[in-house]
mmCIF file of C-alpha atoms in Angstrom:
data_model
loop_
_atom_site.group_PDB
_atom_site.id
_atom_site.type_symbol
_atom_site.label_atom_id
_atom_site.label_comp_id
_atom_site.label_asym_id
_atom_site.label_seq_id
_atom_site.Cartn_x
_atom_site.Cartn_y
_atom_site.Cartn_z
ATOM 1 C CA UNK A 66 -51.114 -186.614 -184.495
ATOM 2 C CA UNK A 67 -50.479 -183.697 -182.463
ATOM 3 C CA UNK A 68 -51.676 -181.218 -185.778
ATOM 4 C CA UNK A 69 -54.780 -183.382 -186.160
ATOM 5 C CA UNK A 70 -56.971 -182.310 -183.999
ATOM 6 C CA UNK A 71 -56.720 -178.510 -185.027
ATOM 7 C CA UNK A 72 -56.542 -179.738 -189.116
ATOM 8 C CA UNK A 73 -60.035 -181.385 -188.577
ATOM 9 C CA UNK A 74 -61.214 -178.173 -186.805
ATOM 10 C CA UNK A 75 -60.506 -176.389 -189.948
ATOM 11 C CA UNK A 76 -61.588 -178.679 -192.582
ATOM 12 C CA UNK A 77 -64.958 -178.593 -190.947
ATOM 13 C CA UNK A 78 -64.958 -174.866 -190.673
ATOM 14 C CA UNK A 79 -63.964 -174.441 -194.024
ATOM 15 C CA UNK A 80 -66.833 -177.238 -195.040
ATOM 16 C CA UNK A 81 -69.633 -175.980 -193.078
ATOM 17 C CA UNK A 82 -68.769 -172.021 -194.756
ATOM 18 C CA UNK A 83 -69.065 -173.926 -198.425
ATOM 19 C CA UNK A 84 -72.073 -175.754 -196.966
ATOM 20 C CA UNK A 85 -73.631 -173.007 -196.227
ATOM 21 C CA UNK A 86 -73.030 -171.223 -199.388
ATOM 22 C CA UNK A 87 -74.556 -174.125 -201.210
ATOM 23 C CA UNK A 88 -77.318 -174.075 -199.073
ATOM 24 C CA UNK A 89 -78.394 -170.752 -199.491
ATOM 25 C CA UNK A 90 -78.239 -171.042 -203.000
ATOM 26 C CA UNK A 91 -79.975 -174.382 -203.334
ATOM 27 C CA UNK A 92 -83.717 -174.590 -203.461
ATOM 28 C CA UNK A 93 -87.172 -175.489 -205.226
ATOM 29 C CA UNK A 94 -87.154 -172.397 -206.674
ATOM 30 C CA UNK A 95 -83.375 -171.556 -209.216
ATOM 31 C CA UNK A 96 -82.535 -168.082 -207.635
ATOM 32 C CA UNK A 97 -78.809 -166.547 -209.134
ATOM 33 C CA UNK A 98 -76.857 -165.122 -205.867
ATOM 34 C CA UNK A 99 -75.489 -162.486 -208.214
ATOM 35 C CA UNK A 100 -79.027 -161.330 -208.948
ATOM 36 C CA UNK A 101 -80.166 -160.701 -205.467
ATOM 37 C CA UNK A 102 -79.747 -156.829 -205.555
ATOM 38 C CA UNK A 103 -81.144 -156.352 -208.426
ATOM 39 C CA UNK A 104 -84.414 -158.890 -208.753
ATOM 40 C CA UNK A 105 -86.955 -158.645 -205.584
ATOM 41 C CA UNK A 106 -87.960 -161.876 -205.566
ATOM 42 C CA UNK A 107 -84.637 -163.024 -205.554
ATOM 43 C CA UNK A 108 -83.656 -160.630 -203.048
ATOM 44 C CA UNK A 109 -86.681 -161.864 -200.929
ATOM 45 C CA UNK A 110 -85.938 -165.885 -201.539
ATOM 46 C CA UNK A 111 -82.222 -165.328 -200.144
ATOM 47 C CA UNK A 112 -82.913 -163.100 -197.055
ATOM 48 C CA UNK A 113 -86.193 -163.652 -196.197
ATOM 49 C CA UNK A 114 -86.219 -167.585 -196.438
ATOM 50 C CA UNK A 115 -83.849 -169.598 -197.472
ATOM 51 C CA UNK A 116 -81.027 -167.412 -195.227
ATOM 52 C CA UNK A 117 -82.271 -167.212 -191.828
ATOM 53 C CA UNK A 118 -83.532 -171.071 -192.255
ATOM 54 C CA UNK A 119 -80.106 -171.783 -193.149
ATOM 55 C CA UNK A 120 -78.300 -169.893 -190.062
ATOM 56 C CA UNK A 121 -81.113 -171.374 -187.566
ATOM 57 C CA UNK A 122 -80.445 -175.284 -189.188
ATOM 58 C CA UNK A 123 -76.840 -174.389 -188.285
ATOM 59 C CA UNK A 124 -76.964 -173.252 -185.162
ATOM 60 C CA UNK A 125 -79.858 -175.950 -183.424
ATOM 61 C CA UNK A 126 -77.633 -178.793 -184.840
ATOM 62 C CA UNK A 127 -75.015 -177.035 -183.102
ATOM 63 C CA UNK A 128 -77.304 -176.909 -179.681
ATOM 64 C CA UNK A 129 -78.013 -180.507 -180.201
ATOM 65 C CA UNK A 130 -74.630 -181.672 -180.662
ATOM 66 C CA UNK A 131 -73.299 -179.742 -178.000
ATOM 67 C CA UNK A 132 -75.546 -181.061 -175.753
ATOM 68 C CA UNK A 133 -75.130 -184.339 -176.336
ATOM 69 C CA UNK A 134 -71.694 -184.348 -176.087
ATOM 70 C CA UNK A 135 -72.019 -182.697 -172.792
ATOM 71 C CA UNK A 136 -74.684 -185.528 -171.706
ATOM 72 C CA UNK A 137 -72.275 -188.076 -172.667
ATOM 73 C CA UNK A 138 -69.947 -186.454 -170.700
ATOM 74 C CA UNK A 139 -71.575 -186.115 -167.530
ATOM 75 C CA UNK A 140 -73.978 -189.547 -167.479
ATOM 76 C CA UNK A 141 -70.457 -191.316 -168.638
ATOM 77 C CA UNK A 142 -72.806 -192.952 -171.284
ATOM 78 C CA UNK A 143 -72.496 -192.848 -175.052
ATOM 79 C CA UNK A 144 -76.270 -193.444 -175.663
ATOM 80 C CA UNK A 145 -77.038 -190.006 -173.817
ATOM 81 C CA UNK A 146 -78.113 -187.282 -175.676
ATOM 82 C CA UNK A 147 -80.250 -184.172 -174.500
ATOM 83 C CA UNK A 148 -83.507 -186.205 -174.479
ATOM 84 C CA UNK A 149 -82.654 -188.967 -172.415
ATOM 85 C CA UNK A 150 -83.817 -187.220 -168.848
ATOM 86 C CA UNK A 151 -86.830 -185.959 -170.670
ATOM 87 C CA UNK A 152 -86.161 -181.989 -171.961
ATOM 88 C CA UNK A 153 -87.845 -183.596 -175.508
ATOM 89 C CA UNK A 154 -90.878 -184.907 -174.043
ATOM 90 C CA UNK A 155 -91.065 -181.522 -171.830
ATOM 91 C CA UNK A 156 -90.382 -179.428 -174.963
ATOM 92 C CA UNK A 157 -93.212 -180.953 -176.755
ATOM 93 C CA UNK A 158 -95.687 -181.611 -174.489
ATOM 94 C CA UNK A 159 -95.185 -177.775 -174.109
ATOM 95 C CA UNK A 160 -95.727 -177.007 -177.718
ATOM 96 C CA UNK A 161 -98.593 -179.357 -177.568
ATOM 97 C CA UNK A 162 -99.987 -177.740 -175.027
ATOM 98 C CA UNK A 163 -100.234 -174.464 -177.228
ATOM 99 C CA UNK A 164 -101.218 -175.946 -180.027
ATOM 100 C CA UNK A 165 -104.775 -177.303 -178.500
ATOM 101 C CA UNK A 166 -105.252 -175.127 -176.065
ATOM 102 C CA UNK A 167 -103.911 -171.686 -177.209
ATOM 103 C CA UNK A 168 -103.584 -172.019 -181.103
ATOM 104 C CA UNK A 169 -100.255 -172.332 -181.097
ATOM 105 C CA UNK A 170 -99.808 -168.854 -179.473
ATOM 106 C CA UNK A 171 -96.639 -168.721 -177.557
ATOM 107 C CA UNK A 172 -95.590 -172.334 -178.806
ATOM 108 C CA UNK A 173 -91.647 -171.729 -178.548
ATOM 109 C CA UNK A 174 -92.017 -170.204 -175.317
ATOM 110 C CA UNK A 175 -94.131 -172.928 -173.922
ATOM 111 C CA UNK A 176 -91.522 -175.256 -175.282
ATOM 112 C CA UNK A 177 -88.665 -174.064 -174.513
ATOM 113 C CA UNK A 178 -90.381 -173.467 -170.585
ATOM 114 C CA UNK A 179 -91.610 -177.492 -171.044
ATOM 115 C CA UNK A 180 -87.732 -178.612 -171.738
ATOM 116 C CA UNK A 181 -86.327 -176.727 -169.289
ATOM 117 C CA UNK A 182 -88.807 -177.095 -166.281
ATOM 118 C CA UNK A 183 -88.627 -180.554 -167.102
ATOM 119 C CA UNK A 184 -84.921 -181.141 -166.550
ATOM 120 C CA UNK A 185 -85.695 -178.941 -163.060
ATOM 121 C CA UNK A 186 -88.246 -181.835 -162.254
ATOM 122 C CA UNK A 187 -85.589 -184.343 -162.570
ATOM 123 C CA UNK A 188 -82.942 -182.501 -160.870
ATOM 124 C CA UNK A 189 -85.005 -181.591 -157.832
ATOM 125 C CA UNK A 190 -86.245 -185.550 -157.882
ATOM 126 C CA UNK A 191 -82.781 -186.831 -158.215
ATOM 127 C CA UNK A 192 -80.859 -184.960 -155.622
ATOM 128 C CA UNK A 193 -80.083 -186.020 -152.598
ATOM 129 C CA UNK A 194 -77.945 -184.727 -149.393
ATOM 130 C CA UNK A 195 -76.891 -181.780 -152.124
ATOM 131 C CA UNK A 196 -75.394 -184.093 -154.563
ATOM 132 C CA UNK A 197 -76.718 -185.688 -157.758
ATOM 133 C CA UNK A 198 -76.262 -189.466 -158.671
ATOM 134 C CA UNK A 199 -75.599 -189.744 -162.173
ATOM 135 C CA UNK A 200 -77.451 -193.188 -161.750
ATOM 136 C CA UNK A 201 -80.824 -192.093 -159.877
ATOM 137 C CA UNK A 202 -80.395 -188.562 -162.195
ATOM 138 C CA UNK A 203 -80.534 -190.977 -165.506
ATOM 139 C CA UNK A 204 -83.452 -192.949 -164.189
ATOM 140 C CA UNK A 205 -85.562 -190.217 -162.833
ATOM 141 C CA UNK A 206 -85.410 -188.531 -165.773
ATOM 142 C CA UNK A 207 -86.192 -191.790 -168.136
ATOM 143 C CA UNK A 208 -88.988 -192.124 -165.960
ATOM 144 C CA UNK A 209 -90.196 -188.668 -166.105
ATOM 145 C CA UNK A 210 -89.834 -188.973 -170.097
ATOM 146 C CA UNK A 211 -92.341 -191.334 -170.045
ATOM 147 C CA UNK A 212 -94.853 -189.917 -167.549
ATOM 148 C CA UNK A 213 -94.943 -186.743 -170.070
ATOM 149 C CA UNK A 214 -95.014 -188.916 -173.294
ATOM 150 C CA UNK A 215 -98.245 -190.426 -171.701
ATOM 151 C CA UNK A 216 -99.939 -186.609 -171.456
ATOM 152 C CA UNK A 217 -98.321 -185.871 -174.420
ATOM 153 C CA UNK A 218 -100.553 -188.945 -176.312
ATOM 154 C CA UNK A 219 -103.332 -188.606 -174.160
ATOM 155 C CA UNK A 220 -103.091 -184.498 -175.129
ATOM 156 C CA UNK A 221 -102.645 -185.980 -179.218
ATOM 157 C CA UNK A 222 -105.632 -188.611 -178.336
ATOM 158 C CA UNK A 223 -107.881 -185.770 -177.473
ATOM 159 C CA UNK A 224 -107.139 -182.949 -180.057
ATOM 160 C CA UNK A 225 -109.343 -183.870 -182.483
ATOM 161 C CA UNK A 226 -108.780 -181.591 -185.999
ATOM 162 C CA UNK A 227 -105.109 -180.221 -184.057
ATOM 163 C CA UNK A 228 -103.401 -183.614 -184.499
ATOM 164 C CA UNK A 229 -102.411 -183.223 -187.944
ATOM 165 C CA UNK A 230 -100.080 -180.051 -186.502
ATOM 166 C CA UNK A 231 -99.307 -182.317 -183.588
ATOM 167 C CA UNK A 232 -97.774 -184.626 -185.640
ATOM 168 C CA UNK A 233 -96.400 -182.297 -187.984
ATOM 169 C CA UNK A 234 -94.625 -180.157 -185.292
ATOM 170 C CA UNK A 235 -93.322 -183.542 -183.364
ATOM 171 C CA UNK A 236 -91.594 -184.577 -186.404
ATOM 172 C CA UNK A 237 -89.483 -181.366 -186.452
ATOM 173 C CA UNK A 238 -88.621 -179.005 -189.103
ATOM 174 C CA UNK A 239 -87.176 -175.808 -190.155
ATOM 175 C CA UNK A 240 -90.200 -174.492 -192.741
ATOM 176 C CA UNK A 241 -92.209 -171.713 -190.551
ATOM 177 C CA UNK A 242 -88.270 -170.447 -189.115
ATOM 178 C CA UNK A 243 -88.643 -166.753 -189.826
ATOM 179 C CA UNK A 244 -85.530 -163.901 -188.444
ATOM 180 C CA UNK A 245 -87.726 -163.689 -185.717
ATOM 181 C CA UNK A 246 -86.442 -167.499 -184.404
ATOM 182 C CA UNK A 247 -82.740 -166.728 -185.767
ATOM 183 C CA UNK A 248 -82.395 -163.635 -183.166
ATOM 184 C CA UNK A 249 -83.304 -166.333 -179.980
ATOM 185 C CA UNK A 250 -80.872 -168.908 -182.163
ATOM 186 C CA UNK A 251 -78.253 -166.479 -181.661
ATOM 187 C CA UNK A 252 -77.902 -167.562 -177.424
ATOM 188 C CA UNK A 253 -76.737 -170.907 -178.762
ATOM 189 C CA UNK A 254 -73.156 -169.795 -179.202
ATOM 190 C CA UNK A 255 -72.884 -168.438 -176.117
ATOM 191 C CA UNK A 256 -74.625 -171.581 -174.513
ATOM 192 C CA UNK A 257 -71.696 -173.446 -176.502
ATOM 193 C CA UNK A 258 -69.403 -171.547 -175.037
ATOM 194 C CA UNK A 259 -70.172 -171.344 -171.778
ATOM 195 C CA UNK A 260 -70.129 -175.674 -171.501
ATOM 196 C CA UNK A 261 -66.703 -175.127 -173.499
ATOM 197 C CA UNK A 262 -65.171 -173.171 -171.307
ATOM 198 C CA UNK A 263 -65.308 -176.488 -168.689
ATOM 199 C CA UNK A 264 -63.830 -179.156 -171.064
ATOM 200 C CA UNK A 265 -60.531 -179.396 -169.131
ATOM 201 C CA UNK A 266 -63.080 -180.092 -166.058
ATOM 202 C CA UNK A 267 -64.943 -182.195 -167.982
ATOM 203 C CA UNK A 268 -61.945 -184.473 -169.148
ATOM 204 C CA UNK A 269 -61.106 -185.006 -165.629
ATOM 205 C CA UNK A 270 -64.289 -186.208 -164.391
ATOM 206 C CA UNK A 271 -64.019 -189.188 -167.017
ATOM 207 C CA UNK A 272 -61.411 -190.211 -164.376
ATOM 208 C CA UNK A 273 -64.341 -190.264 -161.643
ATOM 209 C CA UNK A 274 -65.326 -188.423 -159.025
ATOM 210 C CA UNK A 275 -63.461 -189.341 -156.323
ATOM 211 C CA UNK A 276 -60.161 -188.716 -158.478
ATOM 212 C CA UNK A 277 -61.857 -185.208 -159.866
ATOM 213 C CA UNK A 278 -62.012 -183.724 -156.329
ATOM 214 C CA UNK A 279 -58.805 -184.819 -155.724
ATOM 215 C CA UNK A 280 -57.701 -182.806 -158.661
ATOM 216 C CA UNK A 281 -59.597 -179.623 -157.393
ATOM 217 C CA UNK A 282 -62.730 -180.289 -159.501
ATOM 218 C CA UNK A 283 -65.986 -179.100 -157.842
ATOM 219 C CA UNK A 284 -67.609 -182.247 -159.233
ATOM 220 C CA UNK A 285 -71.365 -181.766 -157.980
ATOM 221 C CA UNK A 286 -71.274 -177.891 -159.346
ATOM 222 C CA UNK A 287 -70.111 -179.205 -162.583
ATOM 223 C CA UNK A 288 -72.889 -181.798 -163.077
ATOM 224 C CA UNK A 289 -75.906 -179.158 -162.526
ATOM 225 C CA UNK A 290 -73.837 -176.446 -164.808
ATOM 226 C CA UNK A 291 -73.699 -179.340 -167.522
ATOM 227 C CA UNK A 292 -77.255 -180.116 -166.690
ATOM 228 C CA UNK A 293 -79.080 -177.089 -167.463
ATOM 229 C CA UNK A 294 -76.434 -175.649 -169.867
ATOM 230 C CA UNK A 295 -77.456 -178.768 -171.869
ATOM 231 C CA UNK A 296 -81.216 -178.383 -171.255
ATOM 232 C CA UNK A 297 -81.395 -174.361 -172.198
ATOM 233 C CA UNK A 298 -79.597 -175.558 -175.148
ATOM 234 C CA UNK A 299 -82.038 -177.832 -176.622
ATOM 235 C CA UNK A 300 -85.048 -175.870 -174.898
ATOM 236 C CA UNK A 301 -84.036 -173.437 -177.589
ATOM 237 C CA UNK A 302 -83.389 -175.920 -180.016
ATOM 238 C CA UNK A 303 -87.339 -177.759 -179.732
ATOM 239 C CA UNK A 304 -88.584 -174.719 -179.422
ATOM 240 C CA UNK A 305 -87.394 -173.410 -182.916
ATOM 241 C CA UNK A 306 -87.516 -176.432 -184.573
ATOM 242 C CA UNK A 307 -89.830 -178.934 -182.805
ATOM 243 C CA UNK A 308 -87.945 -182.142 -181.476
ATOM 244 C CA UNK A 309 -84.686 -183.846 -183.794
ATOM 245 C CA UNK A 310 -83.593 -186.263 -182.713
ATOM 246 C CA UNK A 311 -79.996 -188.621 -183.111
ATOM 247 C CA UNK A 312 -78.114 -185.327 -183.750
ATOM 248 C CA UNK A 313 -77.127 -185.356 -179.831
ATOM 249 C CA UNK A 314 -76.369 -188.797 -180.081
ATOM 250 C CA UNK A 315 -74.910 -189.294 -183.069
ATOM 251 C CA UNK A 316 -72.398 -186.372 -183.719
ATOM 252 C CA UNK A 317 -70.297 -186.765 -180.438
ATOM 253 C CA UNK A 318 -69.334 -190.501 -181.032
ATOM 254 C CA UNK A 319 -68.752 -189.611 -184.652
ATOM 255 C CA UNK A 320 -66.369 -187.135 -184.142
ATOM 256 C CA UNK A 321 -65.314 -188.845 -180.726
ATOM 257 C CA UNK A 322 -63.619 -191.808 -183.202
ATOM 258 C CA UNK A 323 -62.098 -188.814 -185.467
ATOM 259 C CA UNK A 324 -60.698 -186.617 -182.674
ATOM 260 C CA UNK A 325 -60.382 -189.062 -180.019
ATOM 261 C CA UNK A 326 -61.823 -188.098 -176.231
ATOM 262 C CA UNK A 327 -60.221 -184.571 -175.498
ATOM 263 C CA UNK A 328 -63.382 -182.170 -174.969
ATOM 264 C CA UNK A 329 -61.045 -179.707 -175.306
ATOM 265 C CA UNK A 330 -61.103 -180.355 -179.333
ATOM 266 C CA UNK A 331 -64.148 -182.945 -179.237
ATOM 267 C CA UNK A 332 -66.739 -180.204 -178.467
ATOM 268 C CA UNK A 333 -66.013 -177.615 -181.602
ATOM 269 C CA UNK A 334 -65.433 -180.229 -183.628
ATOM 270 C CA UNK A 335 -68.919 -181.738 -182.412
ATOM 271 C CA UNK A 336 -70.629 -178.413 -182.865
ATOM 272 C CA UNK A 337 -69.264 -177.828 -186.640
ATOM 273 C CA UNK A 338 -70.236 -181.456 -187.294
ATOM 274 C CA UNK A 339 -73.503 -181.441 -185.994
ATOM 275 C CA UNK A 340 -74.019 -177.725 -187.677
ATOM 276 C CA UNK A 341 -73.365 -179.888 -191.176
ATOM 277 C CA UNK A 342 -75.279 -183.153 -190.450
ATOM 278 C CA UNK A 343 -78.543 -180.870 -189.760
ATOM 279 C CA UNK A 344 -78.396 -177.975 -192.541
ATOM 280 C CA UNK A 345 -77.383 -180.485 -194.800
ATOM 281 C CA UNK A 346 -80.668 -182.680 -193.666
ATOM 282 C CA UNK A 347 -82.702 -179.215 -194.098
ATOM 283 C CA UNK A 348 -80.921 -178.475 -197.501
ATOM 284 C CA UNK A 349 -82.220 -181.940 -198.888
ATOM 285 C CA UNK A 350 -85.356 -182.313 -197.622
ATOM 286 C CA UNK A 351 -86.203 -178.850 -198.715
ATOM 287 C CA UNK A 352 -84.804 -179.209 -201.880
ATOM 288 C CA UNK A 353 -85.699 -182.708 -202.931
ATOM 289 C CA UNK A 354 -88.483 -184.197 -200.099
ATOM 290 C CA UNK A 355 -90.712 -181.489 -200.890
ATOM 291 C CA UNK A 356 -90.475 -180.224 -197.096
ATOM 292 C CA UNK A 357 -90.589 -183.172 -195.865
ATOM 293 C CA UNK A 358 -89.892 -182.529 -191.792
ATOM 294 C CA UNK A 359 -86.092 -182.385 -191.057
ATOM 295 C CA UNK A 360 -86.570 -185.412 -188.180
ATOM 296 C CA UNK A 361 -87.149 -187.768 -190.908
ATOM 297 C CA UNK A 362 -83.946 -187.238 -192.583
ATOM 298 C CA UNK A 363 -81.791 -187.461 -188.883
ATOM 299 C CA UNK A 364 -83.923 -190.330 -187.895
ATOM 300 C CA UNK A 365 -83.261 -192.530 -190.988
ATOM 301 C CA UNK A 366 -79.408 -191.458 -190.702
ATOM 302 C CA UNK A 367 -79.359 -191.958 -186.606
ATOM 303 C CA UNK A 368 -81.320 -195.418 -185.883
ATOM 304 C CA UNK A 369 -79.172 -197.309 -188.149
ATOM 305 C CA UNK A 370 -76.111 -196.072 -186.697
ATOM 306 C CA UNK A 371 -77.799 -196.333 -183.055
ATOM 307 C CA UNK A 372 -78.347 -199.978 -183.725
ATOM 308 C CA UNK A 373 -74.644 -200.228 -184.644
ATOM 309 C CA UNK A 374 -73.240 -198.449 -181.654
ATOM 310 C CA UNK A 375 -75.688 -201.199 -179.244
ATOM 311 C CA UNK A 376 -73.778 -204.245 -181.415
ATOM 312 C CA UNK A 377 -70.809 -202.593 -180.892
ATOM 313 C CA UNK A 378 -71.260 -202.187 -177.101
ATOM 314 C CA UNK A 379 -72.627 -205.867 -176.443
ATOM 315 C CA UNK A 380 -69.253 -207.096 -178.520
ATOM 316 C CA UNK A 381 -67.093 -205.206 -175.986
#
């Protein structure tokens, strides 16, 4: 048992490296990897498309999952996930936005601004006296979710020949990811890395609060580092690839019953989980579903299980 934890780490490391291997040279289109140097349009299907879609599938499913593990974490909720206090609805009513009003000019920026200055909403609603109930944090922001979702259909109800890219964009999906979105992809890891670097703290508020300031635990500091760490990470993550969801809220519990409840192992082997559940969604869908969007394939894999974890929980 006391191996395990590390073994799973590397048999998903070693998984996602063949996953992505496969993935690059999977596609509509039969391209030989040893040809890439030598034929141009090979060259240009491997590095110009299918490569940076596949780095930028693997590194929002590793946003997503890290955030939702982090969620989990700090609402002490398994149904969490980065959407729940409304950075999704603020991400898209952000892309939205751009879409009607500018074109789409600027629509990951707007996004990304809509997902984070939406979890700054519900922070600056929430707190109170300088500290931040988890409860009234959770229900602000479920509230504030649906306050956007209503601009965000009246915004869909009024954009006439736009809705179709609405709709499209909403659904979420990897095809218009160019280098371009792979260089902002890269602050994911260090996103990851910062929440990681607080596991031991975060294992010790499961205990609760009172018992984490006893154990030298700045618990309120914790909660709005968690907060916003989680909400830059999937700002970054709508804003590349519009808003998938379940991958927050599926991964963690996944590898939560693999790894057991130690962040200190549960969050990389969340993020290399999460990595393969989405590029794996991408590879398909791309592959076989003639681009169909990406959210599809999570949402068909994620409501079935979310169903099963809500049995689960009224059983207890």
């Amino acid at each position: 048992m006391r191996y395990r934890g590390p073994a799973i780490l590397l048999l998903l490391l070693a998984s996602l490296a063949v996953s992505m291997l496969i993935a690059i040279a999977t596609g509509p289109t039969s391209v030989h990897l040893a040809s890439i140097f030598q034929d141009a349009t090979a060259h240009q299907i491997i590095f110009d498309i299918r490569l940076p879609r596949v780095i930028a599938a693997v590194l929002v499913g590793a946003a997503l999952a890290t955030a939702g593990t982090a969620m989990q974490a700090l609402f002490k909720n398994p149904m969490a996930d980065p959407y729940i206090i409304g950075t999704s609805a603020g991400g898209s009513l952000g892309a939205v936005i751009s879409i009607v009003f500018l074109a789409g000019v600027g629509l990951p920026v707007l996004a990304f601004t809509g997902a984070v200055g939406a979890t700054f909403l519900v922070y600056t609603i929430a707190r109170r006296g300088g500290k931040i109930p988890v409860e009234t944090l959770l229900l602000t922001g479920v509230a504030l979710s649906m306050f956007l979702s209503a601009m965000l259909s009246f915004l869909m109800y009024t954009a006439g020949k736009s809705l179709h890219q609405i709709v499209f964009w909403l659904m979420g999906g990897f095809w218009t990811v160019s280098w371009d979105q792979v260089w902002v992809a890269l602050l994911i890891p260090a996103g990851c890395l910062l929440i990681y670097l607080f596991a031991r703290d975060i294992n010790i508020i499961s205990l609760g609060d009172e018992d984490a300031v006893h154990l030298g635990v700045n618990v309120e500091q914790l909660k709005i580092l968690l907060l916003f760490a989680s909400a830059v990470l999937a700002g970054i993550a709508v804003s590349i690839a519009g808003a998938i969801g379940f991958i927050g809220l599926i991964t963690p519990h996944l590898m939560r019953t693999i790894v057991g409840p130690d962040h200190r192992v549960l969050f990389p082997a969340a993020i290399l989980a999460g990595a393969l559940i989405l590029l794996w969604a991408d590879t398909f869908t791309r592959t076989f579903g003639n681009e169909m969007p990406v959210g599809i394939i999570t949402a068909f894999l994620g409501a079935p299980f979310f169903m099963y974890l809500l049995r689960r929980r009224s059983a207890v």
